[in-house]
Amino acid sequence: MKSPKAFFKPLALGAPAPLKETPVALERMIHFVPPHIEKVRAKIPQLINQVDVILGNLEDAIPADKKLEARAGFIEMAKENDFGKTGLWVRINALESPWALDDICELVANCGDQLDVIMVPKVNGPWDIHYMDQLLAQLEARNNIQRPILLHAILETAEGVNNVEAIAAASPRMHGMSLGPADLAASRGMKTTRVGGGHPDYKVLADSMSEGTRFGYQQDLWHYTIAKMVDACMANGIKAFYGPFGDFSDPEACESQFRNAFLMGCLGTWTLHPSQIDIAKTVFSPDPEEVLFARRILEAMPDGSGAVMIDGKMQDDATWKQAKVINDLAELVCTKDPDLAARYSN
Ligand code: GLV
Ligand code: MG
């Protein structure tokens, strides 16, 4: 077993020291762009002001004959824009693919100092993270990169879900994890053809002994996995995210899927279509009424201990901690979003 102190030593001579804490950043939406398309690259300066994270996608949805153009397009877009507080992430190709090694080497060599996070698809276990960790340290050293590039795993294989705790704890380079419902459905043999969201046939039917109409209520196909992912992430001080929602024609279902993930502990989601950006912004920013109530709890218990009643509801040390989660997130939102900042201060 690795000694605890060794986790915080660079894995290559000359690589930057691993971070002890996951950086605090507002990441309500990770907006996916296909970097091989010039028209898309031209819109990056506008997009920087609209979203919290821009991710250049090199993996699935990029045709095999466009993989190299996507990589080059991403490097160009990283070099030509000032991202300010907006995160710059990339999703590389899967480690077993013919493109992954050159994706990693070329990205670090050409835009390693601009890159915040590498999203690694189809992570099956901690070994995938260890491989990335060592290789990135070598490349950071070779290219004189000043801060460690973080890793974000997609949870999208049955084996990955089995190993989710070990993946979350694999390295100080871990930023977080996203649910990948499309690949995960295939890997598990689920009988669906959707990208995220529910299924009308996954329901619980009222008992045959019940009187009147026999209602069936749709259940959440992703509840188990999201809960497992959130616990693994939070227990290791890293962040959990919902992934893609593929039905762009159903904003209500998209909002509901995002909201379930938010309430369960996720900090953000992927947005694949511009129409999903505002949905994510609304859902992953705490509700103004909830923020005002949370602040009343914090004010009523300045040292976070004891018990008070507010509007007939009991508050104690535990609800103080819940209120702090909501208030901390609201304060982070205020640093980027003046409209919400105004609504939170009423
Ligand atoms: C995302 O990559 C997914 O497979 O859902
Ligand atoms: Mg996938």
Tab-separated table of C-alpha atoms and ligand atoms in Angstrom:
chain	number	residue	atom	x	y	z
A	1	MET	CA	0.000	0.000	0.000
A	2	LYS	CA	1.210	3.493	-0.817
A	3	SER	CA	2.201	5.544	2.238
A	4	PRO	CA	-0.094	8.564	2.821
A	5	LYS	CA	2.766	11.074	2.446
A	6	ALA	CA	3.717	9.680	-0.966
A	7	PHE	CA	0.381	10.763	-2.424
A	8	PHE	CA	1.506	14.384	-2.275
A	9	LYS	CA	4.923	13.929	-3.871
A	10	PRO	CA	5.135	14.650	-7.617
A	11	LEU	CA	5.281	11.402	-9.636
A	12	ALA	CA	8.086	12.752	-11.841
A	13	LEU	CA	11.083	14.961	-11.087
A	14	GLY	CA	10.167	18.502	-12.068
A	15	ALA	CA	6.386	17.974	-12.150
A	16	PRO	CA	4.247	20.389	-10.084
A	17	ALA	CA	3.274	19.232	-6.580
A	18	PRO	CA	-0.126	17.497	-6.369
A	19	LEU	CA	-2.931	19.647	-4.936
A	20	LYS	CA	-4.051	18.931	-1.369
A	21	GLU	CA	-7.579	20.275	-1.978
A	22	THR	CA	-9.861	20.214	-5.018
A	23	PRO	CA	-9.927	23.829	-6.327
A	24	VAL	CA	-13.112	25.755	-5.524
A	25	ALA	CA	-14.803	26.652	-8.819
A	26	LEU	CA	-18.304	27.182	-10.098
A	27	GLU	CA	-18.999	24.308	-12.498
A	28	ARG	CA	-22.774	24.245	-12.993
A	29	MET	CA	-22.486	23.243	-16.624
A	30	ILE	CA	-19.698	21.554	-18.571
A	31	HIS	CA	-20.552	22.667	-22.083
A	32	PHE	CA	-19.441	20.232	-24.800
A	33	VAL	CA	-18.110	21.578	-28.111
A	34	PRO	CA	-16.835	19.682	-31.166
A	35	PRO	CA	-13.485	21.438	-31.751
A	36	HIS	CA	-12.962	20.275	-35.359
A	37	ILE	CA	-15.724	22.635	-36.560
A	38	GLU	CA	-14.368	26.103	-37.342
A	39	LYS	CA	-17.753	27.809	-36.859
A	40	VAL	CA	-17.897	26.388	-33.345
A	41	ARG	CA	-14.371	27.589	-32.540
A	42	ALA	CA	-15.281	31.082	-33.732
A	43	LYS	CA	-18.055	31.252	-31.102
A	44	ILE	CA	-15.793	30.391	-28.144
A	45	PRO	CA	-15.274	34.051	-27.036
A	46	GLN	CA	-19.078	34.464	-26.664
A	47	LEU	CA	-19.457	31.089	-24.981
A	48	ILE	CA	-16.809	31.934	-22.367
A	49	ASN	CA	-19.208	34.499	-20.899
A	50	GLN	CA	-22.198	32.159	-20.934
A	51	VAL	CA	-20.969	28.964	-19.295
A	52	ASP	CA	-18.867	27.857	-16.332
A	53	VAL	CA	-16.805	25.219	-18.167
A	54	ILE	CA	-16.059	24.691	-21.873
A	55	LEU	CA	-15.069	21.159	-22.803
A	56	GLY	CA	-13.551	20.193	-26.145
A	57	ASN	CA	-14.842	16.755	-27.006
A	58	LEU	CA	-12.421	14.426	-28.790
A	59	GLU	CA	-14.200	11.129	-28.008
A	60	ASP	CA	-17.622	9.706	-28.933
A	61	ALA	CA	-19.684	11.819	-31.372
A	62	ILE	CA	-16.471	12.916	-33.143
A	63	PRO	CA	-16.163	10.818	-36.337
A	64	ALA	CA	-13.037	8.640	-36.604
A	65	ASP	CA	-11.803	10.585	-39.641
A	66	LYS	CA	-12.078	13.893	-37.726
A	67	LYS	CA	-10.192	12.855	-34.579
A	68	LEU	CA	-6.940	14.599	-35.526
A	69	GLU	CA	-8.730	17.761	-36.644
A	70	ALA	CA	-10.628	17.827	-33.348
A	71	ARG	CA	-7.374	17.558	-31.382
A	72	ALA	CA	-5.711	20.307	-33.437
A	73	GLY	CA	-8.862	22.457	-33.226
A	74	PHE	CA	-8.894	22.118	-29.450
A	75	ILE	CA	-5.246	23.175	-29.175
A	76	GLU	CA	-5.971	26.187	-31.376
A	77	MET	CA	-8.996	27.174	-29.314
A	78	ALA	CA	-7.016	26.810	-26.053
A	79	LYS	CA	-4.201	29.010	-27.318
A	80	GLU	CA	-6.305	31.715	-28.942
A	81	ASN	CA	-8.738	32.523	-26.135
A	82	ASP	CA	-8.488	33.923	-22.641
A	83	PHE	CA	-10.842	31.745	-20.599
A	84	GLY	CA	-10.654	33.884	-17.431
A	85	LYS	CA	-12.658	32.180	-14.665
A	86	THR	CA	-14.307	29.805	-17.166
A	87	GLY	CA	-12.835	26.300	-16.936
A	88	LEU	CA	-11.152	24.701	-19.949
A	89	TRP	CA	-11.544	20.933	-20.066
A	90	VAL	CA	-11.023	18.283	-22.717
A	91	ARG	CA	-12.518	14.789	-23.117
A	92	ILE	CA	-9.790	12.589	-24.560
A	93	ASN	CA	-10.401	9.334	-26.398
A	94	ALA	CA	-10.654	6.136	-24.342
A	95	LEU	CA	-7.350	4.708	-23.132
A	96	GLU	CA	-7.647	1.583	-25.301
A	97	SER	CA	-8.285	3.617	-28.463
A	98	PRO	CA	-5.598	4.369	-31.077
A	99	TRP	CA	-5.820	8.128	-30.318
A	100	ALA	CA	-5.506	8.399	-26.523
A	101	LEU	CA	-1.710	8.454	-26.189
A	102	ASP	CA	-1.229	11.203	-28.790
A	103	ASP	CA	-4.216	13.119	-27.382
A	104	ILE	CA	-2.512	13.242	-23.978
A	105	CYS	CA	1.039	13.946	-25.224
A	106	GLU	CA	0.030	16.647	-27.715
A	107	LEU	CA	-2.424	18.398	-25.422
A	108	VAL	CA	0.066	18.691	-22.564
A	109	ALA	CA	2.863	19.790	-24.905
A	110	ASN	CA	0.788	22.440	-26.692
A	111	CYS	CA	-1.700	23.750	-24.149
A	112	GLY	CA	-0.857	22.080	-20.811
A	113	ASP	CA	-0.779	25.433	-18.988
A	114	GLN	CA	-4.246	26.407	-20.241
A	115	LEU	CA	-5.858	23.051	-19.478
A	116	ASP	CA	-7.690	22.678	-16.146
A	117	VAL	CA	-9.118	19.170	-16.371
A	118	ILE	CA	-8.830	16.087	-18.599
A	119	MET	CA	-12.003	14.024	-18.682
A	120	VAL	CA	-11.173	10.333	-19.060
A	121	PRO	CA	-13.909	8.148	-20.555
A	122	LYS	CA	-14.710	4.529	-19.695
A	123	VAL	CA	-12.655	4.418	-16.500
A	124	ASN	CA	-12.882	0.845	-15.232
A	125	GLY	CA	-10.788	1.021	-12.092
A	126	PRO	CA	-8.048	2.892	-10.214
A	127	TRP	CA	-5.432	1.481	-12.616
A	128	ASP	CA	-6.700	3.798	-15.364
A	129	ILE	CA	-6.220	6.808	-13.066
A	130	HIS	CA	-2.755	5.602	-11.960
A	131	TYR	CA	-1.693	5.336	-15.600
A	132	MET	CA	-2.905	8.879	-16.341
A	133	ASP	CA	-1.355	10.190	-13.124
A	134	GLN	CA	2.123	8.890	-13.913
A	135	LEU	CA	2.059	9.831	-17.581
A	136	LEU	CA	0.782	13.341	-16.859
A	137	ALA	CA	3.513	13.905	-14.250
A	138	GLN	CA	6.168	12.908	-16.806
A	139	LEU	CA	4.658	15.161	-19.452
A	140	GLU	CA	4.198	18.076	-17.047
A	141	ALA	CA	7.869	17.798	-16.097
A	142	ARG	CA	9.008	17.594	-19.711
A	143	ASN	CA	6.884	20.578	-20.741
A	144	ASN	CA	7.519	22.679	-17.626
A	145	ILE	CA	3.826	22.853	-16.714
A	146	GLN	CA	3.264	24.997	-13.628
A	147	ARG	CA	0.114	23.514	-12.040
A	148	PRO	CA	-1.128	19.935	-12.078
A	149	ILE	CA	-3.721	19.059	-14.704
A	150	LEU	CA	-6.656	17.424	-12.918
A	151	LEU	CA	-8.530	14.267	-13.882
A	152	HIS	CA	-12.263	13.718	-14.171
A	153	ALA	CA	-13.537	10.153	-14.676
A	154	ILE	CA	-16.688	9.205	-16.559
A	155	LEU	CA	-18.574	6.502	-14.690
A	156	GLU	CA	-19.939	4.558	-17.630
A	157	THR	CA	-19.046	0.899	-17.338
A	158	ALA	CA	-20.414	-1.756	-15.001
A	159	GLU	CA	-16.835	-2.476	-13.903
A	160	GLY	CA	-16.286	1.222	-13.178
A	161	VAL	CA	-19.403	1.350	-11.004
A	162	ASN	CA	-18.111	-1.713	-9.114
A	163	ASN	CA	-14.843	0.130	-8.482
A	164	VAL	CA	-16.214	3.631	-7.990
A	165	GLU	CA	-14.783	4.122	-4.485
A	166	ALA	CA	-11.282	3.066	-5.527
A	167	ILE	CA	-11.465	5.356	-8.584
A	168	ALA	CA	-12.474	8.332	-6.413
A	169	ALA	CA	-9.571	7.663	-4.036
A	170	ALA	CA	-6.971	6.844	-6.712
A	171	SER	CA	-5.015	10.108	-6.796
A	172	PRO	CA	-4.914	13.718	-5.534
A	173	ARG	CA	-5.255	14.589	-9.214
A	174	MET	CA	-8.906	13.487	-9.136
A	175	HIS	CA	-11.237	16.444	-9.649
A	176	GLY	CA	-14.481	14.487	-9.815
A	177	MET	CA	-16.706	12.141	-11.759
A	178	SER	CA	-19.654	12.285	-14.155
A	179	LEU	CA	-22.351	9.716	-14.793
A	180	GLY	CA	-22.261	8.473	-18.403
A	181	PRO	CA	-25.753	6.970	-18.778
A	182	ALA	CA	-25.474	6.010	-22.461
A	183	ASP	CA	-22.353	3.858	-22.283
A	184	LEU	CA	-23.339	2.610	-18.845
A	185	ALA	CA	-26.721	1.422	-20.132
A	186	ALA	CA	-24.962	-0.547	-22.876
A	187	SER	CA	-22.294	-1.930	-20.560
A	188	ARG	CA	-24.912	-3.123	-18.069
A	189	GLY	CA	-27.194	-4.596	-20.695
A	190	MET	CA	-30.032	-2.206	-19.841
A	191	LYS	CA	-32.824	-2.391	-22.439
A	192	THR	CA	-32.955	1.290	-23.403
A	193	THR	CA	-32.010	3.402	-26.407
A	194	ARG	CA	-31.879	6.779	-24.626
A	195	VAL	CA	-29.111	9.106	-23.443
A	196	GLY	CA	-30.030	9.663	-19.784
A	197	GLY	CA	-33.402	10.426	-18.292
A	198	GLY	CA	-36.140	8.034	-17.290
A	199	HIS	CA	-38.096	5.319	-19.064
A	200	PRO	CA	-41.889	5.067	-18.976
A	201	ASP	CA	-41.778	1.299	-18.390
A	202	TYR	CA	-39.554	1.519	-15.309
A	203	LYS	CA	-42.311	1.957	-12.774
A	204	VAL	CA	-44.025	0.557	-9.737
A	205	LEU	CA	-47.635	-0.499	-10.243
A	206	ALA	CA	-50.241	-0.050	-7.497
A	207	ASP	CA	-51.110	-3.319	-5.802
A	208	SER	CA	-53.771	-5.489	-7.480
A	209	MET	CA	-55.761	-5.410	-4.217
A	210	SER	CA	-56.016	-1.591	-4.307
A	211	GLU	CA	-59.380	-0.017	-5.121
A	212	GLY	CA	-60.104	1.974	-8.290
A	213	THR	CA	-57.718	2.760	-11.114
A	214	ARG	CA	-54.439	0.913	-10.840
A	215	PHE	CA	-51.859	3.702	-11.245
A	216	GLY	CA	-48.207	3.072	-12.153
A	217	TYR	CA	-45.527	5.559	-11.117
A	218	GLN	CA	-42.335	5.960	-13.080
A	219	GLN	CA	-39.170	5.450	-11.016
A	220	ASP	CA	-35.681	6.899	-11.466
A	221	LEU	CA	-33.426	4.518	-13.400
A	222	TRP	CA	-30.303	6.425	-12.283
A	223	HIS	CA	-30.978	6.852	-8.591
A	224	TYR	CA	-28.768	3.973	-7.442
A	225	THR	CA	-25.768	4.948	-9.554
A	226	ILE	CA	-25.925	8.668	-8.803
A	227	ALA	CA	-26.196	7.971	-5.071
A	228	LYS	CA	-23.237	5.591	-5.194
A	229	MET	CA	-21.175	8.087	-7.205
A	230	VAL	CA	-22.002	11.032	-4.905
A	231	ASP	CA	-21.005	9.059	-1.789
A	232	ALA	CA	-17.734	7.904	-3.372
A	233	CYS	CA	-16.907	11.455	-4.477
A	234	MET	CA	-17.868	13.312	-1.315
A	235	ALA	CA	-16.103	10.765	0.893
A	236	ASN	CA	-12.932	11.607	-1.032
A	237	GLY	CA	-13.325	15.379	-1.280
A	238	ILE	CA	-14.031	15.384	-5.025
A	239	LYS	CA	-17.067	16.490	-7.047
A	240	ALA	CA	-19.967	14.571	-8.612
A	241	PHE	CA	-21.738	15.544	-11.843
A	242	TYR	CA	-24.648	14.355	-13.920
A	243	GLY	CA	-23.661	13.647	-17.568
A	244	PRO	CA	-25.524	13.956	-20.883
A	245	PHE	CA	-29.258	14.323	-21.490
A	246	GLY	CA	-29.873	13.457	-25.122
A	247	ASP	CA	-33.489	14.417	-25.815
A	248	PHE	CA	-33.115	18.094	-26.754
A	249	SER	CA	-36.838	18.231	-27.589
A	250	ASP	CA	-37.843	17.584	-23.960
A	251	PRO	CA	-36.578	20.429	-21.753
A	252	GLU	CA	-38.932	19.456	-18.917
A	253	ALA	CA	-37.495	15.963	-18.625
A	254	CYS	CA	-34.005	17.423	-18.897
A	255	GLU	CA	-34.714	19.830	-16.051
A	256	SER	CA	-36.156	17.062	-13.922
A	257	GLN	CA	-33.119	14.818	-14.482
A	258	PHE	CA	-30.742	17.701	-13.676
A	259	ARG	CA	-32.744	18.627	-10.554
A	260	ASN	CA	-32.721	15.088	-9.167
A	261	ALA	CA	-28.940	15.035	-9.572
A	262	PHE	CA	-28.594	18.483	-7.941
A	263	LEU	CA	-30.724	17.491	-4.957
A	264	MET	CA	-28.725	14.263	-4.559
A	265	GLY	CA	-25.430	16.201	-4.270
A	266	CYS	CA	-24.186	16.762	-7.826
A	267	LEU	CA	-22.611	20.163	-8.517
A	268	GLY	CA	-23.270	20.384	-12.233
A	269	THR	CA	-24.076	18.609	-15.450
A	270	TRP	CA	-22.974	18.315	-19.051
A	271	THR	CA	-24.754	20.541	-21.547
A	272	LEU	CA	-24.698	19.223	-25.100
A	273	HIS	CA	-27.027	21.771	-26.689
A	274	PRO	CA	-27.191	25.561	-26.166
A	275	SER	CA	-30.804	25.216	-24.946
A	276	GLN	CA	-29.551	23.193	-21.960
A	277	ILE	CA	-27.254	25.966	-20.669
A	278	ASP	CA	-30.026	28.017	-19.060
A	279	ILE	CA	-31.683	24.896	-17.688
A	280	ALA	CA	-28.420	23.923	-15.985
A	281	LYS	CA	-27.884	27.465	-14.719
A	282	THR	CA	-31.330	27.535	-13.114
A	283	VAL	CA	-31.119	24.077	-11.621
A	284	PHE	CA	-27.526	24.109	-10.320
A	285	SER	CA	-27.765	27.576	-8.743
A	286	PRO	CA	-29.586	27.267	-5.431
A	287	ASP	CA	-33.155	28.562	-5.336
A	288	PRO	CA	-33.216	32.187	-3.996
A	289	GLU	CA	-35.900	31.371	-1.378
A	290	GLU	CA	-33.865	28.437	-0.127
A	291	VAL	CA	-30.772	30.663	0.091
A	292	LEU	CA	-32.615	33.308	2.120
A	293	PHE	CA	-33.936	30.623	4.470
A	294	ALA	CA	-30.459	29.051	4.783
A	295	ARG	CA	-29.076	32.472	5.751
A	296	ARG	CA	-31.735	32.836	8.445
A	297	ILE	CA	-30.538	29.535	9.930
A	298	LEU	CA	-26.885	30.646	9.828
A	299	GLU	CA	-27.754	33.989	11.437
A	300	ALA	CA	-29.891	32.377	14.141
A	301	MET	CA	-27.028	30.040	15.141
A	302	PRO	CA	-23.834	32.072	14.653
A	303	ASP	CA	-21.536	29.419	16.137
A	304	GLY	CA	-23.317	26.544	14.413
A	305	SER	CA	-24.488	24.801	17.584
A	306	GLY	CA	-27.592	24.479	19.719
A	307	ALA	CA	-31.234	24.415	18.614
A	308	VAL	CA	-33.644	27.137	17.473
A	309	MET	CA	-37.100	27.209	15.895
A	310	ILE	CA	-37.642	29.108	12.618
A	311	ASP	CA	-41.178	29.235	11.161
A	312	GLY	CA	-42.104	26.197	13.238
A	313	LYS	CA	-39.158	24.146	11.961
A	314	MET	CA	-36.479	22.794	14.270
A	315	GLN	CA	-32.908	23.814	13.445
A	316	ASP	CA	-29.761	22.367	15.004
A	317	ASP	CA	-26.082	21.719	14.261
A	318	ALA	CA	-26.998	19.395	11.366
A	319	THR	CA	-29.414	21.772	9.636
A	320	TRP	CA	-26.791	24.529	10.135
A	321	LYS	CA	-24.401	22.370	8.058
A	322	GLN	CA	-27.053	21.904	5.352
A	323	ALA	CA	-27.650	25.661	5.334
A	324	LYS	CA	-23.905	26.214	4.954
A	325	VAL	CA	-23.766	23.952	1.879
A	326	ILE	CA	-26.480	26.054	0.238
A	327	ASN	CA	-25.012	29.393	1.315
A	328	ASP	CA	-21.450	28.490	0.228
A	329	LEU	CA	-22.759	27.529	-3.203
A	330	ALA	CA	-24.816	30.744	-3.405
A	331	GLU	CA	-21.711	32.809	-2.612
A	332	LEU	CA	-19.798	31.037	-5.336
A	333	VAL	CA	-22.645	31.729	-7.779
A	334	CYS	CA	-22.535	35.432	-6.764
A	335	THR	CA	-18.900	35.685	-7.916
A	336	LYS	CA	-20.013	34.977	-11.484
A	337	ASP	CA	-23.687	35.838	-11.758
A	338	PRO	CA	-24.778	39.415	-10.869
A	339	ASP	CA	-28.488	38.677	-11.583
A	340	LEU	CA	-28.595	35.819	-9.113
A	341	ALA	CA	-26.423	37.790	-6.666
A	342	ALA	CA	-29.164	40.467	-6.632
A	343	ARG	CA	-31.893	37.866	-6.076
A	344	TYR	CA	-29.924	36.267	-3.236
A	345	SER	CA	-29.524	39.581	-1.427
A	346	ASN	CA	-33.248	40.488	-1.173
B	1	GLV	C1	-21.392	9.625	-21.935
B	1	GLV	O1	-20.291	9.566	-22.379
B	1	GLV	C2	-22.299	8.537	-21.920
B	1	GLV	O2	-21.909	7.474	-22.422
B	1	GLV	O3	-23.429	8.723	-21.440
B	2	MG	MG	-19.826	7.617	-23.085
